[in-house]
CSV table of N, CA and C in Angstrom, one decimal:
chain,number,residue,atom,x,y,z
V,1,GLY,N,13.9,38.4,70.2
V,1,GLY,CA,13.8,38.4,71.6
V,1,GLY,C,12.9,37.2,72.1
V,2,SER,N,12.9,37.0,73.4
V,2,SER,CA,12.1,36.0,74.0
V,2,SER,C,10.7,36.5,74.3
V,3,ALA,N,9.8,35.5,74.8
V,3,ALA,CA,8.5,35.9,75.2
V,3,ALA,C,8.6,36.9,76.4
V,4,SER,N,9.6,36.6,77.3
V,4,SER,CA,9.8,37.5,78.4
V,4,SER,C,10.1,38.9,78.0
V,5,ASP,N,11.1,39.0,77.0
V,5,ASP,CA,11.5,40.3,76.5
V,5,ASP,C,10.3,41.0,75.8
V,6,ALA,N,9.4,40.2,75.2
V,6,ALA,CA,8.2,40.8,74.5
V,6,ALA,C,7.1,41.3,75.5
V,7,GLY,N,7.3,40.9,76.8
V,7,GLY,CA,6.3,41.3,77.7
V,7,GLY,C,5.1,40.3,77.9
V,8,ALA,N,5.3,39.1,77.5
V,8,ALA,CA,4.3,38.1,77.7
V,8,ALA,C,3.9,37.9,79.1
V,9,PRO,N,4.8,37.9,80.1
V,9,PRO,CA,4.3,37.7,81.5
V,9,PRO,C,3.4,38.9,81.9
V,10,GLU,N,3.7,40.1,81.5
V,10,GLU,CA,2.8,41.2,81.9
V,10,GLU,C,1.5,41.1,81.2
V,11,PHE,N,1.5,40.6,79.9
V,11,PHE,CA,0.3,40.4,79.2
V,11,PHE,C,-0.6,39.4,79.9
V,12,ILE,N,0.0,38.3,80.3
V,12,ILE,CA,-0.8,37.3,81.0
V,12,ILE,C,-1.3,37.8,82.3
V,13,ASP,N,-0.5,38.6,83.1
V,13,ASP,CA,-1.0,39.2,84.3
V,13,ASP,C,-2.2,40.1,84.0
V,14,TYR,N,-2.1,40.9,82.9
V,14,TYR,CA,-3.2,41.8,82.6
V,14,TYR,C,-4.5,41.0,82.2
V,15,ILE,N,-4.4,40.0,81.3
V,15,ILE,CA,-5.5,39.2,80.9
V,15,ILE,C,-6.2,38.5,82.1
V,16,VAL,N,-5.4,37.9,82.9
V,16,VAL,CA,-6.0,37.1,84.1
V,16,VAL,C,-6.6,38.1,85.0
V,17,ALA,N,-6.0,39.3,85.2
V,17,ALA,CA,-6.6,40.3,86.1
V,17,ALA,C,-8.0,40.8,85.5
V,18,GLU,N,-8.0,40.9,84.2
V,18,GLU,CA,-9.2,41.5,83.6
V,18,GLU,C,-10.3,40.5,83.3
V,19,GLN,N,-9.9,39.2,83.4
V,19,GLN,CA,-10.9,38.1,83.2
V,19,GLN,C,-10.9,37.2,84.4
V,20,PRO,N,-11.7,37.6,85.4
V,20,PRO,CA,-11.7,36.8,86.7
V,20,PRO,C,-12.1,35.4,86.5
V,21,GLU,N,-12.8,35.0,85.5
V,21,GLU,CA,-13.1,33.6,85.3
V,21,GLU,C,-11.9,32.7,85.0
V,22,ARG,N,-10.8,33.4,84.6
V,22,ARG,CA,-9.5,32.6,84.4
V,22,ARG,C,-8.7,32.4,85.7
V,23,GLN,N,-9.0,33.2,86.7
V,23,GLN,CA,-8.1,33.3,87.8
V,23,GLN,C,-8.1,31.9,88.6
V,24,THR,N,-9.3,31.3,88.8
V,24,THR,CA,-9.3,30.1,89.5
V,24,THR,C,-8.6,29.0,88.7
V,25,ALA,N,-8.7,29.0,87.4
V,25,ALA,CA,-8.1,27.9,86.6
V,25,ALA,C,-6.5,28.1,86.6
V,26,MET,N,-6.1,29.4,86.6
V,26,MET,CA,-4.7,29.6,86.6
V,26,MET,C,-4.1,29.3,87.9
V,27,ARG,N,-4.7,29.7,89.0
V,27,ARG,CA,-4.2,29.3,90.3
V,27,ARG,C,-4.2,27.8,90.5
V,28,GLY,N,-5.3,27.2,90.0
V,28,GLY,CA,-5.4,25.7,90.1
V,28,GLY,C,-4.3,25.0,89.4
V,29,GLY,N,-3.9,25.6,88.2
V,29,GLY,CA,-2.8,25.0,87.4
V,29,GLY,C,-1.5,25.1,88.1
V,30,LEU,N,-1.3,26.3,88.7
V,30,LEU,CA,0.0,26.5,89.5
V,30,LEU,C,0.1,25.5,90.7
V,31,VAL,N,-1.1,25.4,91.4
V,31,VAL,CA,-1.1,24.4,92.5
V,31,VAL,C,-0.9,23.0,92.0
V,32,TRP,N,-1.5,22.7,90.8
V,32,TRP,CA,-1.2,21.3,90.2
V,32,TRP,C,0.3,21.1,90.0
V,33,LEU,N,1.0,22.1,89.5
V,33,LEU,CA,2.4,21.9,89.2
V,33,LEU,C,3.2,21.7,90.6
V,34,ASP,N,2.8,22.5,91.6
V,34,ASP,CA,3.5,22.3,92.9
V,34,ASP,C,3.1,20.9,93.5
V,35,THR,N,1.9,20.5,93.4
V,35,THR,CA,1.5,19.2,93.9
V,35,THR,C,2.1,18.1,93.2
V,36,GLU,N,2.2,18.1,91.9
V,36,GLU,CA,2.8,17.1,91.1
V,36,GLU,C,4.3,17.0,91.4
V,37,CYS,N,5.0,18.1,91.6
V,37,CYS,CA,6.4,18.1,91.9
V,37,CYS,C,6.6,17.6,93.3
V,38,ARG,N,5.8,17.9,94.2
V,38,ARG,CA,5.9,17.4,95.6
V,38,ARG,C,5.7,15.9,95.6
V,39,ARG,N,4.7,15.4,94.8
V,39,ARG,CA,4.4,14.0,94.8
V,39,ARG,C,5.7,13.3,94.2
V,40,ARG,N,6.3,13.8,93.2
V,40,ARG,CA,7.4,13.1,92.5
V,40,ARG,C,8.7,13.4,93.2
V,41,PHE,N,9.0,14.6,93.6
V,41,PHE,CA,10.3,15.0,94.1
V,41,PHE,C,10.4,15.5,95.5
V,42,ASP,N,9.2,15.6,96.2
V,42,ASP,CA,9.2,16.1,97.5
V,42,ASP,C,9.6,17.5,97.6
V,43,LYS,N,9.3,18.3,96.6
V,43,LYS,CA,9.6,19.8,96.6
V,43,LYS,C,8.7,20.5,95.7
V,44,ALA,N,8.5,21.8,95.9
V,44,ALA,CA,7.6,22.6,95.1
V,44,ALA,C,8.3,22.7,93.7
V,45,PHE,N,7.5,23.1,92.7
V,45,PHE,CA,7.9,23.3,91.3
V,45,PHE,C,9.1,24.2,91.2
V,46,MET,N,9.1,25.4,91.9
V,46,MET,CA,10.2,26.3,91.8
V,46,MET,C,11.5,25.8,92.5
V,47,ALA,N,11.3,24.9,93.4
V,47,ALA,CA,12.5,24.3,94.2
V,47,ALA,C,13.0,23.2,93.4
V,48,ALA,N,12.3,22.7,92.4
V,48,ALA,CA,12.8,21.5,91.7
V,48,ALA,C,13.9,21.9,90.8
V,49,THR,N,14.7,21.0,90.4
V,49,THR,CA,15.8,21.2,89.4
V,49,THR,C,15.2,21.5,88.0
V,50,PRO,N,16.0,22.1,87.2
V,50,PRO,CA,15.5,22.3,85.8
V,50,PRO,C,15.1,20.9,85.1
V,51,ALA,N,15.9,19.9,85.4
V,51,ALA,CA,15.6,18.6,84.8
V,51,ALA,C,14.3,18.0,85.4
V,52,GLU,N,14.0,18.2,86.7
V,52,GLU,CA,12.8,17.7,87.3
V,52,GLU,C,11.6,18.5,86.8
V,53,ARG,N,11.7,19.8,86.6
V,53,ARG,CA,10.6,20.6,86.1
V,53,ARG,C,10.4,20.2,84.6
V,54,ALA,N,11.4,20.0,83.9
V,54,ALA,CA,11.2,19.5,82.5
V,54,ALA,C,10.5,18.2,82.4
V,55,GLN,N,10.8,17.3,83.3
V,55,GLN,CA,10.1,16.0,83.3
V,55,GLN,C,8.6,16.2,83.5
V,56,VAL,N,8.2,17.1,84.5
V,56,VAL,CA,6.8,17.3,84.7
V,56,VAL,C,6.1,18.0,83.5
V,57,LEU,N,6.8,19.0,83.0
V,57,LEU,CA,6.3,19.8,81.9
V,57,LEU,C,6.2,18.9,80.6
V,58,ASP,N,7.1,18.0,80.4
V,58,ASP,CA,7.1,17.1,79.2
V,58,ASP,C,5.8,16.2,79.3
V,59,ASP,N,5.4,15.9,80.5
V,59,ASP,CA,4.2,15.0,80.7
V,59,ASP,C,2.9,15.8,80.4
V,60,ILE,N,2.9,17.1,80.3
V,60,ILE,CA,1.7,17.8,80.1
V,60,ILE,C,1.7,18.7,78.9
V,61,ALA,N,2.9,18.8,78.2
V,61,ALA,CA,3.1,19.7,77.1
V,61,ALA,C,2.5,19.2,75.8
V,62,TYR,N,2.3,17.9,75.7
V,62,TYR,CA,1.9,17.3,74.4
V,62,TYR,C,0.6,16.6,74.6
V,63,PRO,N,-0.6,17.3,74.4
V,63,PRO,CA,-1.9,16.7,74.8
V,63,PRO,C,-2.2,15.4,74.1
V,64,ALA,N,-1.7,15.2,72.9
V,64,ALA,CA,-2.0,13.9,72.2
V,64,ALA,C,-1.3,12.7,72.9
V,65,LYS,N,-0.2,13.0,73.5
V,65,LYS,CA,0.6,11.9,74.2
V,65,LYS,C,0.4,11.8,75.7
V,66,ALA,N,-0.2,12.8,76.2
V,66,ALA,CA,-0.4,12.9,77.7
V,66,ALA,C,-1.3,11.8,78.3
V,67,SER,N,-1.0,11.3,79.4
V,67,SER,CA,-1.8,10.4,80.1
V,67,SER,C,-3.1,11.2,80.6
V,68,LYS,N,-4.2,10.5,80.6
V,68,LYS,CA,-5.5,11.1,81.1
V,68,LYS,C,-5.3,11.5,82.5
V,69,ALA,N,-4.4,10.9,83.3
V,69,ALA,CA,-4.2,11.2,84.7
V,69,ALA,C,-3.7,12.7,84.8
V,70,PHE,N,-3.1,13.2,83.7
V,70,PHE,CA,-2.6,14.5,83.8
V,70,PHE,C,-3.5,15.6,83.1
V,71,SER,N,-4.8,15.2,82.9
V,71,SER,CA,-5.7,16.1,82.1
V,71,SER,C,-5.8,17.5,82.7
V,72,HIS,N,-5.7,17.7,84.0
V,72,HIS,CA,-5.8,19.0,84.6
V,72,HIS,C,-4.5,19.8,84.2
V,73,GLY,N,-3.4,19.1,84.4
V,73,GLY,CA,-2.1,19.8,84.0
V,73,GLY,C,-2.0,20.1,82.5
V,74,VAL,N,-2.5,19.2,81.7
V,74,VAL,CA,-2.5,19.5,80.3
V,74,VAL,C,-3.4,20.7,79.9
V,75,ARG,N,-4.5,20.8,80.5
V,75,ARG,CA,-5.4,21.9,80.3
V,75,ARG,C,-4.8,23.2,80.7
V,76,PHE,N,-4.2,23.2,81.9
V,76,PHE,CA,-3.5,24.4,82.3
V,76,PHE,C,-2.3,24.8,81.4
V,77,PHE,N,-1.5,23.8,81.1
V,77,PHE,CA,-0.3,24.1,80.2
V,77,PHE,C,-0.7,24.6,78.9
V,78,THR,N,-1.8,24.0,78.3
V,78,THR,CA,-2.3,24.5,77.0
V,78,THR,C,-2.8,25.9,77.1
V,79,THR,N,-3.5,26.2,78.1
V,79,THR,CA,-4.0,27.6,78.3
V,79,THR,C,-2.8,28.6,78.5
V,80,LEU,N,-1.9,28.2,79.3
V,80,LEU,CA,-0.7,29.1,79.5
V,80,LEU,C,0.1,29.3,78.2
V,81,ARG,N,0.3,28.2,77.5
V,81,ARG,CA,1.0,28.3,76.2
V,81,ARG,C,0.3,29.2,75.2
V,82,ASP,N,-1.0,29.1,75.2
V,82,ASP,CA,-1.8,30.0,74.3
V,82,ASP,C,-1.6,31.4,74.7
V,83,LEU,N,-1.7,31.7,76.0
V,83,LEU,CA,-1.5,33.1,76.5
V,83,LEU,C,-0.1,33.6,76.2
V,84,VAL,N,0.9,32.8,76.4
V,84,VAL,CA,2.3,33.2,76.1
V,84,VAL,C,2.4,33.5,74.6
V,85,ALA,N,1.9,32.6,73.7
V,85,ALA,CA,2.0,32.8,72.3
V,85,ALA,C,1.2,34.1,71.9
V,86,THR,N,0.0,34.3,72.4
V,86,THR,CA,-0.7,35.5,72.1
V,86,THR,C,0.1,36.8,72.6
V,87,GLY,N,0.6,36.7,73.8
V,87,GLY,CA,1.4,37.8,74.3
V,87,GLY,C,2.6,38.1,73.4
V,88,PHE,N,3.3,37.1,73.0
V,88,PHE,CA,4.5,37.3,72.1
V,88,PHE,C,4.1,37.8,70.7
V,89,TRP,N,3.2,37.1,70.1
V,89,TRP,CA,2.9,37.4,68.7
V,89,TRP,C,2.2,38.7,68.5
V,90,SER,N,1.6,39.2,69.6
V,90,SER,CA,0.9,40.5,69.5
V,90,SER,C,1.8,41.7,69.9
V,91,SER,N,3.0,41.3,70.3
V,91,SER,CA,4.0,42.4,70.8
V,91,SER,C,4.8,42.9,69.6
V,92,LYS,N,5.5,44.0,69.9
V,92,LYS,CA,6.3,44.6,68.8
V,92,LYS,C,7.4,43.6,68.4
V,93,ILE,N,8.0,42.9,69.3
V,93,ILE,CA,9.0,41.9,69.0
V,93,ILE,C,8.5,40.8,68.2
V,94,GLY,N,7.3,40.3,68.6
V,94,GLY,CA,6.7,39.2,67.8
V,94,GLY,C,6.3,39.6,66.4
V,95,MET,N,5.7,40.8,66.3
V,95,MET,CA,5.3,41.2,64.9
V,95,MET,C,6.5,41.5,64.1
V,96,ALA,N,7.6,42.0,64.6
V,96,ALA,CA,8.8,42.2,63.8
V,96,ALA,C,9.4,40.8,63.4
V,97,ASP,N,9.3,39.8,64.3
V,97,ASP,CA,9.8,38.5,64.0
V,97,ASP,C,9.1,37.9,62.8
V,98,ILE,N,7.9,38.1,62.6
V,98,ILE,CA,7.2,37.6,61.4
V,98,ILE,C,7.1,38.6,60.2
V,99,GLY,N,7.6,39.8,60.4
V,99,GLY,CA,7.6,40.7,59.4
V,99,GLY,C,6.3,41.4,59.1
V,100,TYR,N,5.5,41.4,60.2
V,100,TYR,CA,4.1,42.1,60.0
V,100,TYR,C,4.3,43.6,59.9
V,101,VAL,N,3.7,44.2,58.9
V,101,VAL,CA,3.8,45.6,58.7
V,101,VAL,C,2.5,46.4,59.0
V,102,GLY,N,1.5,45.6,59.3
V,102,GLY,CA,0.2,46.3,59.7
V,102,GLY,C,-0.6,46.5,58.4
V,103,ASN,N,-1.6,47.3,58.6
V,103,ASN,CA,-2.5,47.6,57.5
V,103,ASN,C,-1.9,48.6,56.6
V,104,VAL,N,-1.5,48.1,55.4
V,104,VAL,CA,-0.8,49.0,54.4
V,104,VAL,C,-1.6,48.9,53.1
V,105,TYR,N,-1.6,49.9,52.4
V,105,TYR,CA,-2.3,50.0,51.1
V,105,TYR,C,-1.6,49.1,50.1
V,106,VAL,N,-2.4,48.2,49.4
V,106,VAL,CA,-1.8,47.4,48.4
V,106,VAL,C,-2.5,47.9,47.1
V,107,ALA,N,-1.7,48.4,46.2
V,107,ALA,CA,-2.2,49.0,44.9
V,107,ALA,C,-2.8,47.9,44.1
V,108,GLU,N,-2.3,46.7,44.0
V,108,GLU,CA,-2.9,45.7,43.2
V,108,GLU,C,-2.6,44.3,43.9
V,109,TRP,N,-3.6,43.6,44.1
V,109,TRP,CA,-3.5,42.2,44.7
V,109,TRP,C,-3.3,41.2,43.6
V,110,LYS,N,-2.1,40.6,43.6
V,110,LYS,CA,-1.8,39.6,42.6
V,110,LYS,C,-2.0,38.2,43.1
V,111,GLY,N,-2.5,38.0,44.3
V,111,GLY,CA,-2.7,36.7,44.8
V,111,GLY,C,-1.6,36.3,45.7
V,112,ALA,N,-1.8,35.1,46.3
V,112,ALA,CA,-0.8,34.5,47.2
V,112,ALA,C,0.4,34.1,46.3
V,113,PRO,N,1.6,34.2,46.9
V,113,PRO,CA,2.8,33.7,46.1
V,113,PRO,C,2.7,32.2,45.8
V,114,ASP,N,3.3,31.9,44.6
V,114,ASP,CA,3.2,30.5,44.1
V,114,ASP,C,3.7,29.5,45.2
V,115,GLU,N,4.8,29.8,45.9
V,115,GLU,CA,5.3,28.8,46.9
V,115,GLU,C,4.3,28.6,48.0
V,116,VAL,N,3.5,29.6,48.4
V,116,VAL,CA,2.4,29.4,49.4
V,116,VAL,C,1.3,28.5,48.8
V,117,LEU,N,0.9,28.8,47.6
V,117,LEU,CA,-0.1,28.0,47.0
V,117,LEU,C,0.3,26.5,46.9
V,118,LYS,N,1.6,26.3,46.5
V,118,LYS,CA,2.1,24.9,46.4
V,118,LYS,C,2.1,24.2,47.7
V,119,LYS,N,2.5,25.0,48.8
V,119,LYS,CA,2.6,24.4,50.1
V,119,LYS,C,1.2,24.0,50.6
V,120,LEU,N,0.2,24.8,50.2
V,120,LEU,CA,-1.2,24.5,50.7
V,120,LEU,C,-1.9,23.5,49.7
V,121,GLY,N,-1.3,23.2,48.6
V,121,GLY,CA,-1.9,22.3,47.6
V,121,GLY,C,-3.1,22.9,46.9
V,122,VAL,N,-3.1,24.2,46.7
V,122,VAL,CA,-4.2,24.8,46.0
V,122,VAL,C,-3.7,25.7,44.8
V,123,SER,N,-4.7,26.1,44.0
V,123,SER,CA,-4.3,27.0,42.9
V,123,SER,C,-5.5,27.9,42.6
V,124,TYR,N,-5.2,28.9,41.7
V,124,TYR,CA,-6.3,29.8,41.3
V,124,TYR,C,-7.1,29.2,40.1
V,125,GLU,N,-6.6,28.2,39.5
V,125,GLU,CA,-7.3,27.6,38.4
V,125,GLU,C,-8.5,26.8,38.8
């Protein structure tokens, strides 16, 4: 399922409502999106075409590549992406996606699988 299916929007609403210090930043980020779309396309973000929205989002989605002129948008997008990921991966759908089974008793710990050790470049020796 998607982040929407997993309830990420409701999770974000809850977190922002419970943490007032986030509210100004989130509102500011949404205003930034509208302002940037109005500057580029003479329309608000939601009135922009999917291609126009993607153009703006591509400019703020990759912090290492983003122009310093977009620093506010980058900060907003990064925060929003983190909230979406947290909402998804902590949901039933997200946990099922990664095969998380919760706290279960392990009779004997034999260490991490060999393929994981190889990928990380470590060993028990």
